[in-house]
Coordinates of C-alpha atoms in Angstrom, one line a residue:
M1 CA -30.1 -36.6 49.4
A2 CA -26.7 -37.7 50.6
K3 CA -25.9 -34.8 52.8
V4 CA -29.5 -34.6 54.4
T5 CA -27.9 -32.5 57.4
G6 CA -25.1 -30.6 55.2
F7 CA -27.2 -27.3 55.3
L8 CA -26.6 -27.4 59.0
E9 CA -22.9 -28.3 58.5
I10 CA -21.8 -26.2 55.6
D11 CA -22.1 -22.1 55.4
R12 CA -22.9 -20.5 51.9
Q13 CA -20.1 -19.5 50.5
E14 CA -20.0 -17.3 46.7
Q15 CA -17.9 -16.6 44.2
K16 CA -15.5 -13.7 44.9
Y17 CA -15.0 -10.8 42.6
A18 CA -11.5 -9.5 41.4
P19 CA -10.9 -6.1 43.4
A20 CA -13.0 -3.0 41.3
S21 CA -9.7 -1.2 41.0
D22 CA -8.2 -4.4 38.9
R23 CA -11.3 -5.2 37.3
I24 CA -12.4 -2.0 35.5
R25 CA -8.9 -2.2 33.5
H26 CA -10.3 -4.6 31.5
F27 CA -13.8 -6.1 29.8
R28 CA -13.0 -9.7 30.6
E29 CA -15.0 -11.8 33.4
F30 CA -13.8 -11.2 37.0
T31 CA -15.6 -13.4 39.1
I32 CA -13.4 -16.0 40.8
P33 CA -14.8 -19.6 40.7
L34 CA -15.1 -21.7 43.7
A35 CA -12.8 -24.5 44.0
E36 CA -14.2 -27.8 43.0
D37 CA -14.3 -29.2 46.4
E38 CA -16.3 -26.0 47.4
V39 CA -18.4 -26.5 44.8
Q40 CA -19.2 -30.1 46.2
R41 CA -19.7 -28.7 49.9
Q42 CA -22.0 -26.3 48.5
A43 CA -24.0 -28.4 46.6
A44 CA -24.4 -30.6 49.7
R45 CA -26.2 -27.6 51.4
C46 CA -29.4 -28.7 48.9
M47 CA -31.8 -30.1 51.7
D48 CA -34.2 -32.9 51.8
C49 CA -37.1 -30.0 51.4
G50 CA -40.0 -32.1 50.5
I51 CA -41.2 -29.3 47.9
P52 CA -38.1 -28.2 45.9
F53 CA -39.6 -24.5 45.1
C54 CA -36.5 -24.0 43.4
H55 CA -37.5 -25.8 40.3
G56 CA -41.3 -25.2 40.3
P57 CA -43.2 -22.2 38.5
T58 CA -41.6 -19.6 41.4
G59 CA -37.9 -20.8 40.7
C60 CA -36.8 -21.9 37.7
P61 CA -38.3 -20.8 34.2
V62 CA -36.9 -24.1 32.6
H63 CA -37.3 -26.4 35.3
N64 CA -33.8 -27.3 36.1
Q65 CA -33.7 -30.4 38.4
I66 CA -31.7 -28.5 41.0
P67 CA -31.8 -31.2 43.8
D68 CA -31.1 -34.0 41.6
W69 CA -27.5 -32.3 40.3
N70 CA -26.7 -30.8 43.3
D71 CA -26.7 -34.3 44.4
L72 CA -24.9 -35.7 41.5
V73 CA -22.0 -33.3 42.3
F74 CA -21.9 -33.8 45.9
Q75 CA -21.3 -37.6 45.1
G76 CA -19.0 -36.4 42.4
D77 CA -20.9 -37.9 39.5
W78 CA -20.3 -34.7 37.4
E79 CA -20.7 -36.4 34.0
L80 CA -24.3 -37.4 35.0
A81 CA -24.6 -33.9 36.4
V82 CA -23.7 -32.3 33.4
R83 CA -26.6 -34.6 31.1
N84 CA -29.0 -34.0 33.9
L85 CA -28.8 -30.0 33.8
H86 CA -28.5 -30.3 29.9
S87 CA -31.9 -32.5 29.7
T88 CA -33.7 -28.8 31.1
N89 CA -31.5 -26.3 29.7
N90 CA -29.3 -25.9 26.7
F91 CA -27.1 -23.2 27.6
P92 CA -26.1 -23.4 31.3
E93 CA -22.7 -21.5 30.8
F94 CA -25.0 -18.6 30.0
T95 CA -27.6 -18.8 32.9
G96 CA -24.9 -19.8 35.3
R97 CA -23.3 -16.7 34.6
I98 CA -26.0 -14.1 34.3
C99 CA -29.3 -15.2 35.2
P100 CA -30.7 -13.5 38.6
A101 CA -30.9 -16.6 40.0
P102 CA -34.7 -16.5 40.9
C103 CA -34.2 -20.2 42.1
E104 CA -32.2 -18.9 45.2
E105 CA -34.9 -16.6 46.0
A106 CA -37.3 -19.5 45.9
C107 CA -34.9 -21.8 47.8
T108 CA -35.9 -23.1 51.1
L109 CA -32.9 -22.1 53.2
N110 CA -33.4 -18.5 51.7
L111 CA -36.2 -18.5 54.4
E112 CA -32.8 -17.9 56.9
D113 CA -31.2 -16.0 54.2
V114 CA -28.7 -18.3 53.1
P115 CA -30.1 -20.4 50.1
V116 CA -28.0 -22.9 48.3
N117 CA -25.7 -21.2 45.9
I118 CA -27.5 -23.1 42.9
K119 CA -25.8 -20.4 40.4
S120 CA -22.4 -21.2 41.1
V121 CA -23.2 -24.8 41.0
E122 CA -24.6 -24.4 37.5
Q123 CA -21.9 -22.8 36.2
A124 CA -19.4 -25.1 37.7
I125 CA -21.3 -28.3 36.2
A126 CA -21.5 -26.5 32.5
D127 CA -18.0 -25.3 32.7
K128 CA -16.3 -28.9 33.7
G129 CA -18.5 -30.2 31.0
W130 CA -16.7 -28.2 28.5
S131 CA -13.4 -28.9 29.9
E132 CA -14.0 -32.7 30.1
G133 CA -14.8 -32.6 26.6
W134 CA -18.7 -34.3 27.5
I135 CA -20.5 -31.7 25.8
V136 CA -20.5 -32.8 22.0
P137 CA -22.9 -32.5 19.0
E138 CA -26.2 -34.7 19.2
P139 CA -27.0 -34.8 15.3
A140 CA -30.0 -36.4 14.8
A141 CA -30.1 -40.4 13.7
S142 CA -32.6 -39.7 10.8
K143 CA -34.1 -36.7 9.0
T144 CA -37.5 -35.6 8.9
G145 CA -37.5 -33.8 5.9
K146 CA -39.1 -30.5 7.0
A147 CA -37.3 -27.2 6.7
V148 CA -37.6 -24.6 9.5
A149 CA -36.5 -20.9 9.4
V150 CA -35.6 -19.4 12.6
V151 CA -35.7 -15.6 12.9
G152 CA -33.1 -14.4 15.7
S153 CA -29.9 -16.0 17.2
G154 CA -30.3 -14.8 20.6
P155 CA -30.9 -17.6 23.3
A156 CA -34.7 -18.6 22.1
G157 CA -33.7 -18.8 18.7
M158 CA -30.5 -20.8 19.3
A159 CA -32.5 -23.2 22.0
A160 CA -35.3 -23.4 19.2
A161 CA -32.8 -24.2 16.3
Q162 CA -31.2 -26.8 18.7
Q163 CA -33.9 -28.7 19.7
L164 CA -35.4 -28.9 16.0
A165 CA -32.4 -30.2 14.8
R166 CA -32.1 -33.0 17.1
A167 CA -35.7 -33.6 16.1
G168 CA -34.6 -34.7 12.5
H169 CA -35.7 -31.2 10.9
T170 CA -33.3 -29.4 8.3
V171 CA -33.0 -25.9 10.5
H172 CA -32.1 -22.8 8.8
L173 CA -31.3 -19.7 11.2
Y174 CA -31.4 -16.3 10.0
E175 CA -29.2 -13.2 11.8
R176 CA -29.3 -9.8 11.0
E177 CA -25.7 -9.2 12.7
P178 CA -22.5 -10.3 11.8
K179 CA -22.0 -13.0 14.4
A180 CA -24.4 -15.0 16.4
G181 CA -26.2 -14.6 19.9
G182 CA -28.4 -11.5 19.6
L183 CA -28.6 -9.2 22.7
L184 CA -26.5 -11.8 24.5
R185 CA -23.4 -11.1 22.3
Y186 CA -24.1 -7.4 21.5
G187 CA -25.9 -6.2 25.0
I188 CA -24.3 -7.6 27.9
P189 CA -20.9 -6.9 27.8
D190 CA -17.7 -9.2 28.1
F191 CA -17.3 -8.2 31.8
K192 CA -20.5 -10.4 32.6
M193 CA -19.9 -13.3 30.4
E194 CA -17.3 -13.5 27.5
K195 CA -18.4 -14.5 24.3
H196 CA -16.2 -17.5 23.5
Y197 CA -19.2 -19.4 25.0
I198 CA -21.5 -18.8 22.6
D199 CA -18.8 -19.2 19.9
K200 CA -18.7 -22.7 21.2
R201 CA -22.4 -23.6 21.2
V202 CA -22.7 -22.2 17.4
A203 CA -20.0 -24.5 16.6
Q204 CA -22.1 -27.6 18.5
L205 CA -25.2 -26.3 16.5
E206 CA -23.8 -26.5 13.1
A207 CA -22.1 -29.8 13.7
E208 CA -25.6 -30.5 14.7
G209 CA -27.1 -29.5 11.3
V210 CA -28.1 -26.1 12.0
T211 CA -27.2 -23.5 8.9
F212 CA -26.7 -19.8 10.1
H213 CA -27.5 -17.0 7.9
Y214 CA -25.7 -13.7 9.1
N215 CA -26.4 -10.2 7.9
V216 CA -29.9 -10.9 7.1
D217 CA -32.4 -8.8 8.4
V218 CA -35.9 -10.2 7.6
G219 CA -38.1 -7.7 6.7
S220 CA -35.5 -6.0 4.4
T221 CA -33.0 -8.7 3.1
V222 CA -35.8 -11.1 2.8
S223 CA -39.4 -11.0 3.1
L224 CA -41.4 -13.3 5.8
D225 CA -43.3 -14.1 3.1
E226 CA -40.3 -15.5 1.5
L227 CA -39.1 -17.6 4.4
A228 CA -42.6 -18.8 5.0
E229 CA -42.5 -20.1 1.1
R230 CA -39.5 -21.9 1.3
H231 CA -39.6 -23.6 4.5
D232 CA -42.7 -25.7 6.2
A233 CA -42.5 -23.3 9.5
V234 CA -41.1 -20.4 10.6
I235 CA -40.3 -19.3 14.1
L236 CA -40.0 -15.5 15.0
C237 CA -37.1 -15.1 17.6
A238 CA -36.4 -11.9 16.8
G239 CA -36.2 -10.3 20.5
A240 CA -37.9 -7.0 21.8
E241 CA -35.7 -4.2 21.2
R242 CA -37.1 -0.9 20.7
P243 CA -36.2 1.4 23.7
R244 CA -38.6 3.0 25.9
D245 CA -38.7 6.8 25.7
P246 CA -38.3 8.6 28.5
G247 CA -40.0 11.7 27.5
V248 CA -38.1 14.3 28.4
G249 CA -37.0 17.2 26.5
G250 CA -33.1 17.2 25.0
M251 CA -32.6 13.7 24.1
E252 CA -31.6 15.6 20.5
L253 CA -28.7 17.0 22.2
E254 CA -25.2 15.5 21.5
G255 CA -24.4 13.5 23.9
C256 CA -27.5 12.0 24.9
H257 CA -28.2 8.1 23.6
W258 CA -30.1 5.4 24.0
A259 CA -28.2 2.6 26.2
M260 CA -28.5 -0.2 23.2
P261 CA -26.6 2.0 20.8
Y262 CA -23.6 2.5 23.6
L263 CA -23.5 -1.3 24.9
V264 CA -23.5 -2.4 21.2
Q265 CA -20.7 -0.4 20.1
Q266 CA -18.4 -1.4 22.8
N267 CA -19.1 -4.9 22.5
R268 CA -18.5 -4.8 18.9
R269 CA -15.1 -2.9 20.1
V270 CA -14.2 -5.9 22.4
G271 CA -15.6 -8.6 19.6
G272 CA -13.1 -7.3 16.9
E273 CA -15.8 -5.8 15.1
P274 CA -16.3 -2.3 13.4
E275 CA -18.0 -0.2 16.3
I276 CA -20.4 1.1 13.8
S277 CA -22.3 -0.9 11.4
A278 CA -21.5 -0.4 7.6
T279 CA -25.6 0.7 7.3
S280 CA -26.2 2.7 10.6
N281 CA -25.2 6.5 10.8
E282 CA -24.4 6.4 14.5
A283 CA -21.5 8.2 16.1
P284 CA -19.0 6.8 18.2
I285 CA -20.0 6.8 21.9
W286 CA -17.3 7.2 24.3
A287 CA -17.5 7.7 28.2
A288 CA -13.7 8.5 28.8
G289 CA -13.0 11.7 30.7
K290 CA -16.5 12.3 31.2
H291 CA -19.1 13.0 33.9
V292 CA -21.9 10.4 32.9
V293 CA -25.8 10.0 34.0
V294 CA -27.4 7.0 33.2
I295 CA -31.4 7.1 33.6
G296 CA -33.0 4.2 34.8
G297 CA -32.5 1.2 37.4
G298 CA -32.5 -2.0 35.7
D299 CA -29.8 -4.6 34.2
T300 CA -29.5 -2.7 31.4
A301 CA -28.4 0.7 33.2
S302 CA -25.9 -1.2 35.6
D303 CA -24.3 -2.7 32.3
C304 CA -24.1 0.8 31.0
V305 CA -22.4 2.0 34.6
G306 CA -19.8 -0.8 34.3
T307 CA -18.9 0.0 30.9
A308 CA -18.3 3.6 31.6
F309 CA -15.8 2.8 34.5
R310 CA -14.2 0.8 32.0
Q311 CA -14.2 3.3 29.5
G312 CA -12.5 5.8 32.0
A313 CA -15.5 7.9 32.9
L314 CA -14.9 10.6 35.4
S315 CA -17.8 9.9 37.6
V316 CA -21.1 7.8 37.1
T317 CA -24.3 8.4 38.3
Q318 CA -27.6 6.5 38.0
L319 CA -31.3 7.7 38.1
D320 CA -34.2 5.6 39.5
I321 CA -37.6 6.9 39.8
R322 CA -38.5 4.3 42.3
P323 CA -37.9 4.7 46.0
I324 CA -35.2 2.8 47.7
P325 CA -35.9 -0.6 48.5
P326 CA -36.0 -2.4 51.8
L327 CA -32.9 -4.0 52.7
M328 CA -34.6 -7.3 53.4
E329 CA -37.6 -8.7 52.6
D330 CA -40.3 -9.6 54.6
K331 CA -40.3 -13.6 54.1
L332 CA -43.6 -14.3 55.1
T333 CA -45.4 -12.4 52.7
V334 CA -42.7 -12.7 49.6
W335 CA -41.2 -16.0 49.7
P336 CA -40.7 -18.0 47.4
Y337 CA -41.6 -14.9 44.8
W338 CA -38.6 -12.6 43.5
P339 CA -38.4 -10.0 46.2
T340 CA -38.0 -6.3 45.6
K341 CA -35.1 -5.5 47.8
F342 CA -31.8 -3.6 47.8
R343 CA -29.4 -4.9 45.4
T344 CA -26.0 -3.5 44.6
S345 CA -24.5 -4.9 41.1
S346 CA -21.1 -5.5 40.4
S347 CA -20.8 -2.3 38.2
Q348 CA -22.5 -0.2 40.8
A349 CA -19.9 -1.5 43.5
E350 CA -17.2 0.1 41.1
G351 CA -18.3 3.5 42.0
A352 CA -21.8 4.5 40.9
E353 CA -23.7 7.6 42.6
R354 CA -26.9 6.6 42.8
E355 CA -30.2 8.8 43.4
F356 CA -33.5 7.0 44.1
S357 CA -36.9 8.9 43.8
A358 CA -35.5 10.8 41.2
A359 CA -37.3 12.0 38.5
T360 CA -36.0 13.3 35.2
L361 CA -37.4 16.6 34.0
A362 CA -35.6 17.3 31.4
L363 CA -31.8 17.2 29.6
V364 CA -30.0 20.9 29.4
G365 CA -27.3 21.7 26.8
E366 CA -25.1 24.5 25.7
D367 CA -24.5 24.8 21.8
G368 CA -26.2 22.0 21.0
H369 CA -24.4 19.7 23.6
V370 CA -25.9 18.2 26.9
T371 CA -24.6 19.8 30.0
G372 CA -26.7 18.3 32.8
V373 CA -29.8 16.6 33.4
K374 CA -32.9 18.5 35.4
C375 CA -33.9 16.3 38.4
A376 CA -36.8 16.4 41.2
R377 CA -37.5 13.9 43.9
V378 CA -41.1 12.4 43.6
D379 CA -43.8 11.3 46.1
E380 CA -45.3 7.5 46.5
K381 CA -46.9 8.1 43.2
R382 CA -43.6 9.3 41.4
R383 CA -44.9 12.7 40.7
P384 CA -42.6 15.3 40.9
I385 CA -42.2 17.3 44.3
E386 CA -41.9 21.1 44.0
G387 CA -39.2 22.6 45.1
T388 CA -36.9 19.5 44.9
E389 CA -35.4 20.3 41.6
F390 CA -31.5 19.9 41.3
I391 CA -28.8 19.3 38.2
L392 CA -26.7 17.0 37.7
R393 CA -23.4 17.7 35.7
A394 CA -23.3 15.3 32.6
D395 CA -21.4 15.2 29.4
L396 CA -22.9 11.7 28.5
V397 CA -26.7 10.7 29.1
L398 CA -27.7 7.1 28.6
A399 CA -31.2 6.5 28.9
A400 CA -31.6 2.8 29.9
I401 CA -35.4 2.5 31.3
G402 CA -36.4 -0.7 29.6
F403 CA -37.7 -1.6 26.1
S404 CA -41.1 -1.1 24.5
G405 CA -41.2 -4.6 22.4
P406 CA -40.4 -5.7 19.0
R407 CA -39.0 -3.0 16.3
L408 CA -41.9 -2.1 13.9
D409 CA -40.0 -0.9 10.9
T410 CA -38.9 -4.6 9.7
Y411 CA -40.9 -7.9 8.9
I412 CA -43.8 -6.4 11.0
A413 CA -44.4 -3.5 9.0
Q414 CA -44.3 -5.8 6.0
A415 CA -46.7 -8.0 7.0
G416 CA -49.2 -5.4 7.9
E417 CA -52.6 -6.5 9.8
K418 CA -51.7 -10.4 8.5
L419 CA -49.4 -10.3 11.5
E420 CA -51.3 -9.5 14.4
L421 CA -49.9 -7.9 17.8
D422 CA -51.0 -7.8 21.3
G423 CA -51.6 -4.6 23.5
R424 CA -47.9 -3.7 24.1
T425 CA -47.0 -4.4 20.3
N426 CA -45.6 -7.8 20.8
V427 CA -46.2 -10.8 18.5
K428 CA -49.3 -12.3 19.5
A429 CA -48.8 -15.8 20.5
N430 CA -49.8 -18.1 23.2
T431 CA -47.9 -20.3 25.1
D432 CA -50.0 -23.8 24.2
D433 CA -49.0 -23.6 20.3
Y434 CA -46.9 -20.4 19.8
K435 CA -48.5 -19.7 16.7
T436 CA -49.2 -16.3 15.7
S437 CA -52.2 -15.1 13.3
I438 CA -50.2 -16.3 10.0
D439 CA -50.4 -19.6 9.0
K440 CA -46.9 -21.9 9.5
V441 CA -45.5 -18.9 11.7
F442 CA -44.8 -18.8 15.3
A443 CA -43.3 -16.8 17.9
A444 CA -41.4 -17.3 21.1
G445 CA -39.1 -15.2 23.6
D446 CA -38.9 -11.4 23.8
V447 CA -40.4 -11.0 20.7
R448 CA -43.8 -12.7 22.0
R449 CA -43.3 -12.1 25.7
G450 CA -41.5 -8.6 26.0
Q451 CA -38.0 -8.1 27.2
S452 CA -37.5 -10.6 29.7
L453 CA -34.8 -13.2 31.1
V454 CA -32.3 -15.6 29.2
V455 CA -33.4 -18.5 31.0
W456 CA -37.2 -17.3 29.7
A457 CA -36.2 -17.0 26.4
I458 CA -34.5 -20.7 26.5
R459 CA -37.8 -21.8 28.0
E460 CA -39.7 -20.4 25.4
G461 CA -37.5 -21.4 22.5
R462 CA -37.8 -25.2 23.6
Q463 CA -41.5 -25.0 24.0
A464 CA -41.6 -23.2 20.4
A465 CA -39.5 -26.0 19.1
R466 CA -42.1 -28.6 20.5
A467 CA -44.7 -27.1 19.2
V468 CA -43.2 -27.0 15.6
D469 CA -42.2 -30.3 15.6
K470 CA -45.7 -31.7 16.5
F471 CA -46.9 -29.0 13.8
L472 CA -44.8 -30.7 11.3
T473 CA -44.9 -33.9 12.2
G474 CA -48.2 -34.8 14.2
T475 CA -46.2 -35.9 17.1
T476 CA -43.1 -35.2 19.5
N477 CA -40.6 -36.9 21.2
L478 CA -39.5 -33.3 22.6
P479 CA -39.5 -32.3 26.3
V480 CA -42.3 -30.1 27.5

């Protein structure tokens, strides 16, 4: 490392946010990027730690070579840093914005609570790569004559498609929605990541030979068997978007909705699409002038909070059945793994009330419309404590307690017993060859592992592409 004492001389600096009073007036990104010289200073803090846990199995799922590109940024060799970063991560501008950065939790300097600002450096490298024109299509020099179908254009599907196209295969990517991106486009709000970054990658993939087929619902528009007949291999990357049922009475009341339709509608509005798809019987969901209650304590719930504020909600309360976590973790028992500790998202900081150790007992209403959420405090086993019941006023309730697995009413139902599922109803495939129980059909990303991080989707898409390349040609030069 060129600045082995950098961590002793330079303090950690983070990206700033625009004031909440300003940012809730729009759906654009509101983080303020660090100046280029400050990014170089932050990269200089990367110490010669011997064992870089940041890119090991506890840190970065795609194994970004973080110390290497930190050093390149510090030295001012941004172009080589761009190439190094892309050698392990197809879409660093995505992860640099929305990844929770387990690499920083695994950083050796996190033992002192001042990890290297890896996420901001990653975003800066990717953004500079685009602004300088260093990120360009990389079409294959020759074609293999093999054709692959990829189902789903989320980060797993796009990563798999790009890797296979660069290996020389003819790739057809099938997407149910009118645009590519999956939940990256339709689930994650623009204030966390604007969608022109996805559009740039789509243009790059098309220039590399990937053909996108939109408004194709595999299992309805076309069958899985048909895709397998037309192609030499099929990779299922369709995600895991079936919501987990909170199991409380009253979800049928008007004003009670699952989180994902709410987020999808708003992302369509921002993207200039009809808020309701032509094949849906949904009603518009809007938070303006309402008291909103969000059930759930994860990222999707937080996205609902930020969206509700931007729509003009009068109040937003977030319910979490878990106890309030400790402010700081015990480093000696947790590091370098991802810790459970008290975190406040940018959306929560915009004015949300947070209720911990709160179980949702029922949704109550009048004349068929929700008026409140009946709750109770819970004990250490998450059982409601008698006598602690209370009711929160609610005009709009959004259930965001996670996802149960992929949709079962599509190609999965069509395939029947031929397509084996695991105990959690995900498509069963291992991480050695990513093969499913159907010949020529592979699975990667959330459809295989369950709902997870974008960075895990990219990793699985890349690995599945390598497995398919080897399956089709007997060998592969794609990275592990």
